[in-house]
PDB file of C-alpha atoms in Angstrom:
ATOM      1  CA  MET A   1      -9.313 -22.832 -15.256  1.00 89.00           C
ATOM      2  CA  SER A   2     -11.472 -20.354 -13.561  1.00 95.00           C
ATOM      3  CA  VAL A   3      -9.966 -16.624 -13.496  1.00 96.00           C
ATOM      4  CA  ALA A   4      -9.724 -16.950  -9.291  1.00 95.00           C
ATOM      5  CA  GLU A   5      -7.912 -19.991  -9.852  1.00 96.00           C
ATOM      6  CA  GLN A   6      -5.969 -17.920 -12.675  1.00 97.00           C
ATOM      7  CA  ARG A   7      -5.133 -15.428 -10.024  1.00 98.00           C
ATOM      8  CA  ARG A   8      -4.439 -17.550  -7.089  1.00 97.00           C
ATOM      9  CA  GLN A   9      -1.684 -18.866  -9.566  1.00 98.00           C
ATOM     10  CA  ALA A  10      -0.370 -15.958 -10.451  1.00 98.00           C
ATOM     11  CA  VAL A  11      -0.862 -14.205  -6.087  1.00 98.00           C
ATOM     12  CA  ALA A  12       1.063 -16.895  -5.019  1.00 98.00           C
ATOM     13  CA  GLU A  13       4.231 -17.507  -8.147  1.00 98.00           C
ATOM     14  CA  THR A  14       4.493 -13.290  -7.628  1.00 98.00           C
ATOM     15  CA  ILE A  15       4.712 -13.702  -3.170  1.00 98.00           C
ATOM     16  CA  GLY A  16       7.108 -16.296  -4.729  1.00 98.00           C
ATOM     17  CA  ARG A  17       9.998 -13.814  -6.497  1.00 98.00           C
ATOM     18  CA  ILE A  18       9.073 -11.322  -4.039  1.00 98.00           C
ATOM     19  CA  ARG A  19       9.950 -14.219  -1.175  1.00 98.00           C
ATOM     20  CA  ARG A  20      12.962 -14.541  -2.696  1.00 98.00           C
ATOM     21  CA  ILE A  21      14.135 -10.908  -3.794  1.00 98.00           C
ATOM     22  CA  GLU A  22      13.229  -9.908   0.195  1.00 98.00           C
ATOM     23  CA  ALA A  23      15.455 -13.616   1.306  1.00 98.00           C
ATOM     24  CA  GLU A  24      18.902 -13.182  -1.328  1.00 97.00           C
ATOM     25  CA  HIS A  25      18.625  -9.046  -0.526  1.00 97.00           C
ATOM     26  CA  GLY A  26      17.235  -7.939   2.310  1.00 97.00           C
ATOM     27  CA  VAL A  27      14.997  -4.755   2.325  1.00 98.00           C
ATOM     28  CA  THR A  28      17.012  -2.345   0.247  1.00 98.00           C
ATOM     29  CA  ARG A  29      15.287   0.127  -1.868  1.00 98.00           C
ATOM     30  CA  ALA A  30      17.141  -1.404  -4.502  1.00 98.00           C
ATOM     31  CA  ALA A  31      15.460  -4.295  -3.387  1.00 98.00           C
ATOM     32  CA  LEU A  32      12.040  -2.315  -2.734  1.00 98.00           C
ATOM     33  CA  ASP A  33      12.496  -1.619  -6.911  1.00 98.00           C
ATOM     34  CA  ARG A  34      13.473  -5.457  -7.610  1.00 98.00           C
ATOM     35  CA  ILE A  35       9.454  -5.991  -5.808  1.00 98.00           C
ATOM     36  CA  LYS A  36       7.380  -3.622  -7.357  1.00 98.00           C
ATOM     37  CA  ALA A  37       8.567  -4.258 -10.438  1.00 98.00           C
ATOM     38  CA  ALA A  38       7.892  -7.938 -10.077  1.00 98.00           C
ATOM     39  CA  LEU A  39       4.361  -6.398  -8.915  1.00 98.00           C
ATOM     40  CA  LEU A  40       4.243  -4.709 -11.917  1.00 98.00           C
ATOM     41  CA  ASP A  41       3.783  -7.789 -14.186  1.00 98.00           C
ATOM     42  CA  LEU A  42       0.989  -8.631 -12.356  1.00 98.00           C
ATOM     43  CA  ALA A  43      -0.447  -5.677 -12.453  1.00 98.00           C
ATOM     44  CA  ALA A  44      -0.331  -5.999 -16.362  1.00 98.00           C
ATOM     45  CA  ARG A  45      -2.761  -9.190 -16.199  1.00 98.00           C
ATOM     46  CA  ASP A  46      -5.532  -7.401 -16.097  1.00 96.00           C
ATOM     47  CA  GLU A  47      -7.881  -9.915 -16.333  1.00 97.00           C
ATOM     48  CA  LEU A  48      -7.712 -11.275 -13.152  1.00 98.00           C
ATOM     49  CA  PHE A  49      -8.475  -8.164 -11.903  1.00 98.00           C
ATOM     50  CA  PRO A  50     -12.189  -7.587 -12.657  1.00 96.00           C
ATOM     51  CA  LEU A  51     -13.961  -5.126 -11.236  1.00 94.00           C
ATOM     52  CA  ALA A  52     -16.590  -6.896 -10.482  1.00 94.00           C
ATOM     53  CA  ASP A  53     -14.400  -9.225  -8.257  1.00 95.00           C
ATOM     54  CA  PHE A  54     -13.954  -5.694  -6.212  1.00 96.00           C
ATOM     55  CA  PRO A  55     -16.070  -3.568  -6.398  1.00 94.00           C
ATOM     56  CA  PRO A  56     -15.262   0.430  -4.848  1.00 91.00           C
ATOM     57  CA  PRO A  57     -18.463   0.661  -1.495  1.00 87.00           C
ATOM     58  CA  LYS A  58     -21.415   1.704  -2.258  1.00 85.00           C
ATOM     59  CA  GLY A  59     -22.376   3.413   1.279  1.00 67.00           C
ATOM     60  CA  LYS A  60     -22.098   6.603   1.517  1.00 69.00           C
ATOM     61  CA  GLY A  61     -19.451   7.969   3.517  1.00 70.00           C
ATOM     62  CA  ASP A  62     -17.215   5.156   2.667  1.00 77.00           C
ATOM     63  CA  THR A  63     -14.479   5.895   0.482  1.00 83.00           C
ATOM     64  CA  GLY A  64     -12.381   2.009  -0.527  1.00 89.00           C
ATOM     65  CA  ASN A  65     -12.269  -1.175  -0.201  1.00 93.00           C
ATOM     66  CA  ARG A  66      -9.406  -3.224   0.965  1.00 95.00           C
ATOM     67  CA  TYR A  67      -9.251  -7.096  -0.433  1.00 97.00           C
ATOM     68  CA  LEU A  68      -6.699  -9.853   1.032  1.00 97.00           C
ATOM     69  CA  LEU A  69      -5.688 -11.435  -2.001  1.00 97.00           C
ATOM     70  CA  SER A  70      -2.890 -13.407   0.066  1.00 97.00           C
ATOM     71  CA  GLU A  71      -0.226 -13.151   3.363  1.00 97.00           C
ATOM     72  CA  ASP A  72       1.790 -15.897   4.374  1.00 97.00           C
ATOM     73  CA  PRO A  73       0.881 -18.092   8.039  1.00 97.00           C
ATOM     74  CA  ASP A  74       3.176 -15.767   9.855  1.00 97.00           C
ATOM     75  CA  ARG A  75       1.031 -12.665   8.634  1.00 97.00           C
ATOM     76  CA  ARG A  76       4.256 -11.358   5.996  1.00 97.00           C
ATOM     77  CA  PHE A  77       4.169 -11.170   2.862  1.00 98.00           C
ATOM     78  CA  ALA A  78       0.320  -9.426   2.456  1.00 98.00           C
ATOM     79  CA  LEU A  79      -1.013  -8.783  -0.983  1.00 98.00           C
ATOM     80  CA  TYR A  80      -3.551  -6.495  -0.960  1.00 98.00           C
ATOM     81  CA  LEU A  81      -6.063  -4.805  -3.383  1.00 97.00           C
ATOM     82  CA  ASN A  82      -8.012  -1.797  -3.165  1.00 95.00           C
ATOM     83  CA  SER A  83     -10.081  -0.416  -5.270  1.00 95.00           C
ATOM     84  CA  LEU A  84     -10.348   3.103  -4.111  1.00 94.00           C
ATOM     85  CA  LEU A  85     -12.520   6.147  -5.303  1.00 94.00           C
ATOM     86  CA  PRO A  86     -11.714   9.341  -6.619  1.00 93.00           C
ATOM     87  CA  GLY A  87     -11.579  12.162  -4.122  1.00 91.00           C
ATOM     88  CA  LYS A  88      -9.592   9.723  -1.033  1.00 92.00           C
ATOM     89  CA  LYS A  89      -6.991  11.320   0.906  1.00 92.00           C
ATOM     90  CA  THR A  90      -4.793  10.029   3.333  1.00 93.00           C
ATOM     91  CA  ASN A  91      -3.185  12.908   6.420  1.00 95.00           C
ATOM     92  CA  PRO A  92       1.045  11.451   6.200  1.00 97.00           C
ATOM     93  CA  HIS A  93       1.237   8.434   7.481  1.00 96.00           C
ATOM     94  CA  ASP A  94       4.504   6.007   8.205  1.00 96.00           C
ATOM     95  CA  HIS A  95       4.214   1.996   7.508  1.00 96.00           C
ATOM     96  CA  THR A  96       7.180   0.631   9.795  1.00 96.00           C
ATOM     97  CA  THR A  97       7.696  -1.987   7.043  1.00 98.00           C
ATOM     98  CA  TRP A  98       8.823  -2.194   3.443  1.00 98.00           C
ATOM     99  CA  ALA A  99       5.666  -0.784   0.930  1.00 98.00           C
ATOM    100  CA  VAL A 100       5.136  -0.955  -2.851  1.00 98.00           C
ATOM    101  CA  VAL A 101       2.228   0.350  -4.377  1.00 98.00           C
ATOM    102  CA  VAL A 102       1.232  -0.763  -8.238  1.00 98.00           C
ATOM    103  CA  ALA A 103      -2.178  -0.509  -9.990  1.00 98.00           C
ATOM    104  CA  VAL A 104      -3.992  -1.999 -12.375  1.00 98.00           C
ATOM    105  CA  ASP A 105      -6.127   0.599 -12.647  1.00 97.00           C
ATOM    106  CA  GLY A 106      -6.716   4.493 -12.147  1.00 96.00           C
ATOM    107  CA  GLU A 107      -4.582   6.846 -10.833  1.00 97.00           C
ATOM    108  CA  GLU A 108      -3.139   8.100  -7.295  1.00 97.00           C
ATOM    109  CA  ILE A 109      -1.194  10.111  -6.680  1.00 98.00           C
ATOM    110  CA  ASN A 110       1.822   9.454  -3.144  1.00 98.00           C
ATOM    111  CA  ARG A 111       3.778  12.950  -1.884  1.00 98.00           C
ATOM    112  CA  VAL A 112       6.298  11.502   0.110  1.00 98.00           C
ATOM    113  CA  TYR A 113       8.044  13.518   2.709  1.00 98.00           C
ATOM    114  CA  GLU A 114      10.311  13.956   5.332  1.00 97.00           C
ATOM    115  CA  ARG A 115      10.375  15.318   8.915  1.00 96.00           C
ATOM    116  CA  THR A 116      13.018  18.136   9.473  1.00 96.00           C
ATOM    117  CA  ASP A 117      12.143  18.725  13.364  1.00 93.00           C
ATOM    118  CA  ASP A 118      14.900  17.253  15.575  1.00 92.00           C
ATOM    119  CA  ARG A 119      12.186  14.768  16.739  1.00 91.00           C
ATOM    120  CA  ARG A 120      13.147  16.501  20.685  1.00 93.00           C
ATOM    121  CA  ALA A 121       9.671  17.470  20.920  1.00 92.00           C
ATOM    122  CA  GLU A 122       6.256  14.608  22.068  1.00 92.00           C
ATOM    123  CA  GLY A 123       4.027  14.457  19.205  1.00 93.00           C
ATOM    124  CA  LYS A 124       5.145  17.658  17.245  1.00 95.00           C
ATOM    125  CA  ALA A 125       6.365  17.095  13.571  1.00 95.00           C
ATOM    126  CA  SER A 126       6.986  19.207  11.162  1.00 95.00           C
ATOM    127  CA  LEU A 127       7.476  17.596   7.703  1.00 97.00           C
ATOM    128  CA  ARG A 128       8.376  18.955   3.469  1.00 97.00           C
ATOM    129  CA  GLN A 129       7.516  17.268   0.921  1.00 98.00           C
ATOM    130  CA  VAL A 130      10.696  15.476  -0.859  1.00 97.00           C
ATOM    131  CA  LYS A 131       8.323  14.538  -4.394  1.00 97.00           C
ATOM    132  CA  GLU A 132       5.555  13.345  -5.496  1.00 98.00           C
ATOM    133  CA  VAL A 133       4.908   9.679  -8.009  1.00 98.00           C
ATOM    134  CA  VAL A 134       1.787   9.150 -10.039  1.00 97.00           C
ATOM    135  CA  VAL A 135       0.840   5.827  -9.388  1.00 98.00           C
ATOM    136  CA  ARG A 136      -1.032   5.031 -12.444  1.00 97.00           C
ATOM    137  CA  PRO A 137      -1.040   1.232 -14.913  1.00 97.00           C
ATOM    138  CA  GLY A 138       2.583   0.924 -15.518  1.00 97.00           C
ATOM    139  CA  ALA A 139       3.576   2.935 -12.911  1.00 97.00           C
ATOM    140  CA  GLY A 140       4.075   1.912  -8.924  1.00 98.00           C
ATOM    141  CA  ILE A 141       5.291   3.249  -5.719  1.00 98.00           C
ATOM    142  CA  ALA A 142       7.941   1.208  -3.394  1.00 98.00           C
ATOM    143  CA  LEU A 143       8.556   2.539   0.499  1.00 98.00           C
ATOM    144  CA  MET A 144      11.222   1.577   3.502  1.00 98.00           C
ATOM    145  CA  PRO A 145       9.754   1.576   6.684  1.00 98.00           C
ATOM    146  CA  GLU A 146      10.402   5.018   7.666  1.00 97.00           C
ATOM    147  CA  ASP A 147       9.181   6.736   4.959  1.00 98.00           C
ATOM    148  CA  ILE A 148       5.739   8.927   5.663  1.00 98.00           C
ATOM    149  CA  HIS A 149       3.769   9.201   2.228  1.00 98.00           C
ATOM    150  CA  ALA A 150       0.374  10.804   1.804  1.00 97.00           C
ATOM    151  CA  ILE A 151      -2.533   9.385  -1.764  1.00 96.00           C
ATOM    152  CA  GLU A 152      -5.659  11.287  -2.971  1.00 96.00           C
ATOM    153  CA  VAL A 153      -7.444   9.622  -5.654  1.00 96.00           C
ATOM    154  CA  THR A 154      -7.619  11.294  -8.638  1.00 92.00           C
ATOM    155  CA  GLY A 155      -9.434  10.952 -12.336  1.00 87.00           C
ATOM    156  CA  SER A 156     -12.920   9.947 -12.684  1.00 89.00           C
ATOM    157  CA  ARG A 157     -12.493   5.892 -12.096  1.00 90.00           C
ATOM    158  CA  PRO A 158     -12.326   3.585  -8.903  1.00 93.00           C
ATOM    159  CA  THR A 159      -8.749   2.454  -8.610  1.00 95.00           C
ATOM    160  CA  ARG A 160      -7.822  -1.078  -8.384  1.00 97.00           C
ATOM    161  CA  HIS A 161      -4.366  -0.564  -7.113  1.00 98.00           C
ATOM    162  CA  LEU A 162      -2.199  -3.584  -5.473  1.00 98.00           C
ATOM    163  CA  HIS A 163      -0.751  -3.586  -2.285  1.00 98.00           C
ATOM    164  CA  MET A 164       2.205  -5.164  -1.283  1.00 98.00           C
ATOM    165  CA  TYR A 165       3.415  -4.942   2.915  1.00 98.00           C
ATOM    166  CA  GLY A 166       6.545  -6.892   4.748  1.00 98.00           C
ATOM    167  CA  ARG A 167       3.907  -7.418   7.308  1.00 97.00           C
ATOM    168  CA  ALA A 168      -0.036  -7.551   7.256  1.00 96.00           C
ATOM    169  CA  LEU A 169      -1.480  -3.845   8.387  1.00 94.00           C
ATOM    170  CA  GLU A 170      -4.398  -5.652  11.129  1.00 92.00           C
ATOM    171  CA  THR A 171      -0.408  -6.323  12.335  1.00 94.00           C
ATOM    172  CA  LEU A 172       1.283  -2.683  12.272  1.00 94.00           C
ATOM    173  CA  ASP A 173       0.547  -0.763  15.578  1.00 91.00           C
ATOM    174  CA  ARG A 174       3.521   1.871  15.730  1.00 93.00           C
ATOM    175  CA  ARG A 175       2.993   3.579  12.588  1.00 95.00           C
ATOM    176  CA  VAL A 176       2.607   7.211  13.259  1.00 94.00           C
ATOM    177  CA  GLY A 177       0.028   9.961  11.464  1.00 95.00           C
ATOM    178  CA  TYR A 178       1.107  13.571  10.161  1.00 96.00           C
ATOM    179  CA  ASP A 179      -1.188  17.111  10.453  1.00 95.00           C
ATOM    180  CA  LEU A 180       0.854  19.059   8.617  1.00 94.00           C
ATOM    181  CA  GLU A 181      -1.790  21.895   9.901  1.00 93.00           C
ATOM    182  CA  THR A 182      -0.626  21.058  12.715  1.00 95.00           C
ATOM    183  CA  GLY A 183       2.403  20.153  13.052  1.00 95.00           C
ATOM    184  CA  THR A 184       1.864  17.276  14.833  1.00 95.00           C
ATOM    185  CA  TYR A 185       1.560  13.543  15.025  1.00 94.00           C
ATOM    186  CA  VAL A 186      -0.735  11.147  16.662  1.00 91.00           C
ATOM    187  CA  PRO A 187      -0.773   7.006  16.651  1.00 91.00           C
ATOM    188  CA  TYR A 188      -2.124   6.023  13.451  1.00 85.00           C
ATOM    189  CA  ASN A 189      -3.517   2.893  15.455  1.00 67.00           C
ATOM    190  CA  LYS A 190      -4.604  -0.930  13.723  1.00 52.00           C
ATOM    191  CA  THR A 191      -7.163  -0.587  15.310  1.00 44.00           C
ATOM    192  CA  GLN A 192      -9.033   3.093  13.420  1.00 49.00           C
ATOM    193  CA  MET A 193      -8.924   0.655  10.069  1.00 51.00           C
ATOM    194  CA  LYS A 194     -11.859  -0.608   8.104  1.00 57.00           C
ATOM    195  CA  PRO A 195     -11.149  -4.319   7.728  1.00 60.00           C
ATOM    196  CA  SER A 196      -9.815  -6.327   4.940  1.00 69.00           C
ATOM    197  CA  LEU A 197     -12.244  -8.677   2.838  1.00 68.00           C
ATOM    198  CA  ARG A 198     -11.492 -11.628   2.319  1.00 65.00           C
ATOM    199  CA  THR A 199     -10.927 -13.211  -0.902  1.00 66.00           C
ATOM    200  CA  SER A 200     -12.609 -16.786  -3.235  1.00 54.00           C
TER     201      SER A 200
END
């Protein structure tokens, strides 16, 4: 059996586990911890995700490739592999669906925030960092739909990280991104995202 076939089988089995977890336990932090454990099992099989199959970008100014591994016909239970270059950063943002990220290789700092404003002023927001989680092999992060985080890729190697979402990223049109310096927020629009690459 080829590596691609082994990968497809392992991904399908893992997503089956994740569907059952959500069906039985709903979307709670405890349920997401179970989902994270299932994904950590998959990520530990690093031979299924070789760098040759999931290379980082080569173009100037391009800091990441996102590969779609699987999604349901209704665009739920979407699994991607992100290959990001060291130095890649994002502004704080939400997802509006649950998300779990684990590492095959490489390190990424996740800074998690909470809003501290009264949410009365349109377009204005203040955030406070509440924790920092380093996603590395054997460690991941689970985020509820309303959670806010920002990432920074550290170290010297590109990441190969598995990102699992309750709904496909391309369908999420109500996300919000935050600017810590100006205390403002704007739509984190799906149309601004680089399209996902398909895997064989």
